[in-house]
């Protein structure tokens, strides 16, 4: 078998086109969605990510404002800046680019962002909503993966879904979303003995570890859907995922490429969450999205 490719770049564009129409409708009502992006210091990778987010915002008509703060800023001053944006009616979504300098407690920062503007979905309240299946702002990467599965008509109900990686931004929220969608979910991490015992049972295998080529062909159940979240730069400059793409595509039914799979969806879902925030602040959308199929 040769797996069908899940083309994240194409699917992301289809979603952006659809949501741009919703921005057009808002603009007709004199509402322009606004995203405030705070960046502390000048880490080159963070600057690239923020630049990509700004460009993506412009492409759908979101007004993106960037706030460059010095690496020496105190936590108190950063929290004050967030408060200012919490109270700014032109800003519907707030994003603080991570990582932050070591002297700042990231938990205090994420907790300061108003729940109604937390478009990254990292606030504890939003994390709690994930448990109930009634998402306020689903975190962008797992939300993007859910949309890839939906777009490809892959129903997860009753399937064995295995998530490799248990970070707060990818693995854990992904597992909770799949659970809400009635999958039977296992979560593995670096401490898991015999990873293959889990991967070989997976109908849906989602890999987010940051270990290049961790998942090999012989670890994958024939016909499985394989979603590769990893983004790894090899010493020779190549960008690869956590899945040995060439081998695994011979046994999987569907597979995402790296680049061009999950990556484009992450930024797209940030746009979706920001537009949703603008609609909600004008009472034009429900306060939550129901993933719960129970
Ligand atoms: P993280 O470092 O916070 O977490 C990694 C997780 O993988 C941990 O739970 C760890 O226990 C597990 N892990 C590590 N080695 C393992 C192994 N050998 N076997 C089993 N589990 C193992 O990373 P993260 O932020 O969740 O990101 C994971 C990967 O996804 C990275 O490559 C990152 O660049 C990428 N990523 C991509 C996107 C995207 O938009 N495509 C978004 C976020 C993260």
Coordinates of C-alpha atoms and ligand atoms in Angstrom, one line a residue:
X1 CA 0.0 0.0 0.0
X2 CA 1.1 3.5 -0.6
X3 CA -0.5 6.1 1.7
X4 CA -2.5 9.0 0.4
X5 CA -1.0 12.3 1.3
X6 CA -2.9 14.7 3.6
X7 CA -2.0 18.0 2.0
X8 CA -2.0 20.4 5.0
X9 CA -1.0 23.4 2.8
X10 CA -4.0 22.9 0.6
X11 CA -6.5 22.2 3.4
X12 CA -5.2 25.3 5.3
X13 CA -5.8 27.4 2.3
X14 CA -9.4 26.1 1.9
X15 CA -10.0 27.0 5.6
X16 CA -8.4 30.4 5.3
X17 CA -10.6 31.2 2.2
X18 CA -13.7 30.2 4.1
X19 CA -12.8 32.3 7.1
X20 CA -11.8 35.3 5.0
X21 CA -15.4 35.5 3.9
X22 CA -16.4 35.7 7.6
X23 CA -13.9 38.6 8.0
X24 CA -15.5 40.3 5.0
X25 CA -18.9 40.0 6.7
X26 CA -17.4 41.5 9.9
X27 CA -15.8 44.4 8.0
X28 CA -19.2 45.2 6.4
X29 CA -20.4 45.7 10.0
X30 CA -17.4 47.9 10.7
X31 CA -15.6 45.3 12.8
X32 CA -12.0 44.5 12.0
X33 CA -10.6 41.5 14.0
X34 CA -7.4 42.4 15.7
X35 CA -4.5 40.2 17.0
X36 CA -2.0 41.6 19.4
X37 CA 1.3 39.7 19.3
X38 CA 3.8 40.3 22.1
X39 CA 7.4 39.3 21.5
X40 CA 10.0 39.6 24.3
X41 CA 13.6 39.8 23.1
X42 CA 14.9 39.1 19.6
X43 CA 15.3 35.3 19.4
X44 CA 15.6 34.8 15.6
X45 CA 13.3 31.8 15.4
X46 CA 10.6 33.6 17.4
X47 CA 10.9 36.6 15.0
X48 CA 10.4 34.3 12.0
X49 CA 7.3 32.7 13.6
X50 CA 5.8 36.1 14.5
X51 CA 6.5 37.4 11.0
X52 CA 4.7 34.4 9.5
X53 CA 1.8 34.9 11.8
X54 CA 1.6 38.6 10.8
X55 CA 1.6 37.8 7.1
X56 CA -1.1 35.2 7.6
X57 CA -3.2 37.6 9.5
X58 CA -3.0 40.2 6.7
X59 CA -3.9 37.6 4.1
X60 CA -7.4 37.2 5.7
X61 CA -7.9 40.8 6.8
X62 CA -7.0 40.5 10.4
X63 CA -5.3 43.6 11.8
X64 CA -2.1 42.3 13.5
X65 CA -0.2 44.6 15.9
X66 CA 3.2 43.5 17.1
X67 CA 4.6 44.7 20.4
X68 CA 8.4 44.2 20.6
X69 CA 9.5 44.3 24.3
X70 CA 13.1 44.2 25.5
X71 CA 14.6 41.0 26.8
X72 CA 15.2 42.8 30.1
X73 CA 11.6 43.6 30.7
X74 CA 10.3 42.8 34.2
X75 CA 7.5 40.3 34.7
X76 CA 5.4 43.1 36.2
X77 CA 5.8 45.3 33.2
X78 CA 5.0 42.4 30.8
X79 CA 1.8 41.6 32.8
X80 CA 0.9 45.3 32.7
X81 CA 1.3 45.3 28.9
X82 CA -1.0 42.2 28.7
X83 CA -3.5 44.0 30.8
X84 CA -3.4 47.0 28.5
X85 CA -4.3 44.7 25.6
X86 CA -7.0 42.9 27.6
X87 CA -8.7 46.3 27.9
X88 CA -8.1 47.4 24.3
X89 CA -11.3 46.9 22.3
X90 CA -9.4 46.8 19.0
X91 CA -7.6 43.7 20.1
X92 CA -9.6 40.5 20.0
X93 CA -6.8 38.0 20.4
X94 CA -3.6 38.1 22.4
X95 CA -0.6 36.0 21.7
X96 CA 2.6 36.0 23.7
X97 CA 5.3 34.3 21.7
X98 CA 7.1 31.6 23.6
X99 CA 9.7 30.9 24.9
X100 CA 10.1 33.8 27.4
X101 CA 13.3 34.7 29.1
X102 CA 14.1 32.6 32.2
X103 CA 13.4 35.4 34.7
X104 CA 9.7 35.5 33.7
X105 CA 7.2 32.9 34.9
X106 CA 5.3 31.7 31.8
X107 CA 2.4 30.5 33.9
X108 CA 1.8 33.9 35.4
X109 CA 1.9 35.4 31.8
X110 CA -0.5 32.9 30.3
X111 CA -2.9 33.3 33.3
X112 CA -2.9 37.1 32.8
X113 CA -4.4 36.9 29.2
X114 CA -8.1 37.4 29.3
X115 CA -9.9 34.1 28.6
X116 CA -12.0 35.8 25.9
X117 CA -8.8 36.8 24.1
X118 CA -6.7 33.7 24.7
X119 CA -6.5 32.6 21.0
X120 CA -3.6 30.2 21.7
X121 CA -5.8 28.4 24.1
X122 CA -3.1 28.0 26.8
X123 CA -4.9 29.7 29.7
X124 CA -5.8 27.3 32.5
X125 CA -9.5 28.0 32.0
X126 CA -9.2 27.1 28.3
X127 CA -7.2 24.0 29.2
X128 CA -10.0 23.0 31.7
X129 CA -12.6 23.5 28.9
X130 CA -10.7 20.9 26.9
X131 CA -11.6 18.3 29.5
X132 CA -15.3 18.9 29.1
X133 CA -15.2 18.8 25.3
X134 CA -16.7 22.3 25.1
X135 CA -13.7 24.2 23.8
X136 CA -13.5 27.9 24.1
X137 CA -10.3 28.3 22.0
X138 CA -8.9 24.9 21.1
X139 CA -5.0 25.0 21.1
X140 CA -4.0 25.6 17.5
X141 CA -1.8 22.6 16.6
X142 CA -4.2 19.8 17.9
X143 CA -7.2 21.9 16.5
X144 CA -5.5 21.9 13.2
X145 CA -5.0 18.1 13.3
X146 CA -8.7 17.7 14.1
X147 CA -9.5 19.8 11.0
X148 CA -7.1 17.7 8.9
X149 CA -8.9 14.5 10.0
X150 CA -12.4 16.1 9.4
X151 CA -11.5 17.4 6.0
X152 CA -10.1 14.0 5.0
X153 CA -13.3 12.3 6.3
X154 CA -11.4 10.2 8.8
X155 CA -13.8 9.4 11.6
X156 CA -12.0 8.6 14.8
X157 CA -15.1 7.2 16.7
X158 CA -14.3 3.8 18.1
X159 CA -10.8 3.8 16.7
X160 CA -7.5 3.3 18.6
X161 CA -5.8 6.6 18.7
X162 CA -2.3 6.8 20.0
X163 CA -0.6 10.1 20.7
X164 CA 3.2 10.0 21.1
X165 CA 4.3 13.0 23.1
X166 CA 2.5 14.5 26.1
X167 CA 3.4 18.2 26.1
X168 CA 0.8 20.8 27.2
X169 CA 0.7 22.4 23.8
X170 CA 0.3 19.3 21.6
X171 CA 0.1 15.8 23.1
X172 CA -2.2 16.4 26.1
X173 CA -4.8 18.6 24.3
X174 CA -4.7 16.3 21.3
X175 CA -5.5 13.3 23.4
X176 CA -8.4 15.1 25.1
X177 CA -9.8 16.2 21.8
X178 CA -9.7 12.7 20.4
X179 CA -11.3 11.4 23.6
X180 CA -14.2 13.9 23.1
X181 CA -14.6 12.5 19.6
X182 CA -15.0 9.0 21.1
X183 CA -11.7 7.5 20.1
X184 CA -10.0 5.1 22.5
X185 CA -6.9 7.1 23.4
X186 CA -3.4 6.1 24.6
X187 CA -0.7 8.7 25.4
X188 CA 3.0 7.7 25.3
X189 CA 6.0 9.7 26.2
X190 CA 9.8 9.3 26.6
X191 CA 9.2 7.1 29.6
X192 CA 7.0 4.6 27.8
X193 CA 8.5 1.1 27.7
X194 CA 8.0 -0.8 24.4
X195 CA 6.6 2.1 22.3
X196 CA 5.8 -0.4 19.5
X197 CA 3.3 -2.2 21.7
X198 CA 1.2 1.0 21.4
X199 CA 2.0 2.2 18.0
X200 CA 1.3 -1.2 16.4
X201 CA -2.3 -1.0 17.7
X202 CA -3.0 2.5 16.5
X203 CA -5.6 3.1 13.8
X204 CA -4.7 6.8 14.2
X205 CA -1.1 7.6 15.2
X206 CA -0.2 11.1 16.1
X207 CA 3.5 11.8 16.7
X208 CA 4.8 15.0 18.4
X209 CA 8.2 14.3 20.0
X210 CA 10.8 16.3 18.3
X211 CA 12.8 13.1 17.6
X212 CA 13.6 12.8 13.9
X213 CA 12.5 9.6 12.3
X214 CA 11.4 8.0 15.6
X215 CA 8.5 6.1 14.0
X216 CA 9.6 3.4 11.6
X217 CA 7.6 1.3 9.1
X218 CA 7.6 -1.8 11.3
X219 CA 6.1 0.1 14.2
X220 CA 2.9 1.0 12.3
X221 CA -0.2 -1.0 11.8
X222 CA -1.0 -1.5 8.1
X223 CA -3.7 0.9 7.0
X224 CA -3.1 3.4 9.9
X225 CA -3.6 7.1 9.6
X226 CA -0.3 8.8 10.5
X227 CA 0.0 12.4 11.5
X228 CA 3.5 13.8 12.0
X229 CA 3.7 16.9 14.1
X230 CA 7.5 17.0 14.5
X231 CA 9.6 19.7 12.9
X232 CA 13.3 18.9 13.0
X233 CA 16.2 20.6 11.2
X234 CA 18.9 18.0 10.4
X235 CA 22.6 19.0 10.3
X236 CA 22.5 19.0 6.5
X237 CA 19.7 21.6 6.6
X238 CA 16.8 19.3 5.7
X239 CA 13.5 19.7 7.6
X240 CA 12.0 16.4 8.7
X241 CA 9.3 15.1 10.9
X242 CA 9.3 12.5 13.7
X243 CA 8.1 9.8 11.2
X244 CA 10.3 8.0 8.7
X245 CA 8.1 9.2 5.9
X246 CA 9.6 7.1 3.1
X247 CA 9.2 3.8 5.0
X248 CA 5.9 4.5 6.8
X249 CA 4.1 5.7 3.6
X250 CA 4.4 2.1 2.4
X251 CA 2.1 0.8 5.2
X252 CA -0.1 3.7 6.2
X253 CA -3.4 4.6 4.5
X254 CA -2.9 8.3 5.0
X255 CA 0.1 10.3 6.1
X256 CA 1.0 14.0 6.5
X257 CA 4.3 15.3 5.0
X258 CA 6.8 17.5 6.8
X259 CA 6.9 20.3 5.7
X260 CA 3.4 20.9 4.4
X261 CA 1.3 18.8 6.8
X262 CA 0.4 20.0 10.3
X263 CA 2.6 23.2 10.2
X264 CA 0.3 25.3 7.9
X265 CA -2.7 24.3 9.9
X266 CA -1.3 25.6 13.2
X267 CA -1.1 29.2 11.9
X268 CA -4.5 28.8 10.2
X269 CA -6.2 27.8 13.4
X270 CA -4.7 30.9 15.1
X271 CA -6.5 33.0 12.5
X272 CA -9.7 31.0 13.0
X273 CA -9.6 31.5 16.8
X274 CA -8.9 35.3 16.3
X275 CA -11.8 35.7 13.9
X276 CA -14.0 33.7 16.3
X277 CA -13.0 36.0 19.2
X278 CA -14.0 39.0 17.2
X279 CA -17.4 37.4 16.3
X280 CA -17.9 36.5 19.9
X281 CA -17.1 39.9 21.3
X282 CA -19.9 41.2 19.0
X283 CA -22.3 38.4 20.0
X284 CA -22.1 36.8 16.5
X285 CA -20.9 33.4 17.5
X286 CA -21.5 30.8 20.3
X287 CA -19.1 31.1 23.3
X288 CA -17.7 27.6 22.8
X289 CA -17.2 24.9 20.2
X290 CA -18.7 21.5 21.0
X291 CA -16.3 18.6 20.3
X292 CA -18.2 16.4 22.7
X293 CA -20.0 13.5 20.9
X294 CA -20.9 11.7 24.1
Ligands
LIG1 P1 8.1 18.9 23.9 O1 9.6 18.8 23.9 O2 7.4 19.9 24.8 O3 7.5 17.5 24.2 C1 8.0 16.3 23.6 C2 7.2 15.1 24.0 O4 7.7 14.0 23.3 C3 7.4 14.8 25.5 O5 6.2 14.4 26.1 C4 8.4 13.7 25.6 O6 8.2 12.8 26.7 C5 8.1 12.9 24.3 N1 9.2 12.2 23.7 C6 10.4 12.7 23.5 N2 11.2 11.7 23.0 C7 10.4 10.6 23.0 C8 10.7 9.2 22.6 N3 11.9 8.8 22.2 N4 9.7 8.3 22.6 C9 8.4 8.7 23.1 N5 8.2 10.0 23.4 C10 9.1 10.9 23.4 O7 7.7 19.1 22.4 P2 6.3 19.8 21.7 O8 6.3 21.2 21.9 O9 5.2 18.9 22.0 O10 6.7 19.5 20.2 C11 7.0 18.2 19.6 C12 7.4 18.4 18.2 O11 6.4 19.0 17.5 C13 8.6 19.3 18.0 O12 9.4 18.8 16.9 C14 8.0 20.6 17.6 O13 8.9 21.4 16.8 C15 6.8 20.2 16.8 N6 5.7 21.1 16.8 C16 5.2 21.3 15.6 C17 4.1 22.2 15.5 C18 3.5 22.4 14.2 O14 2.8 23.4 14.0 N7 3.7 21.5 13.2 C19 3.6 22.8 16.6 C20 4.2 22.5 17.9 C21 5.2 21.7 18.0

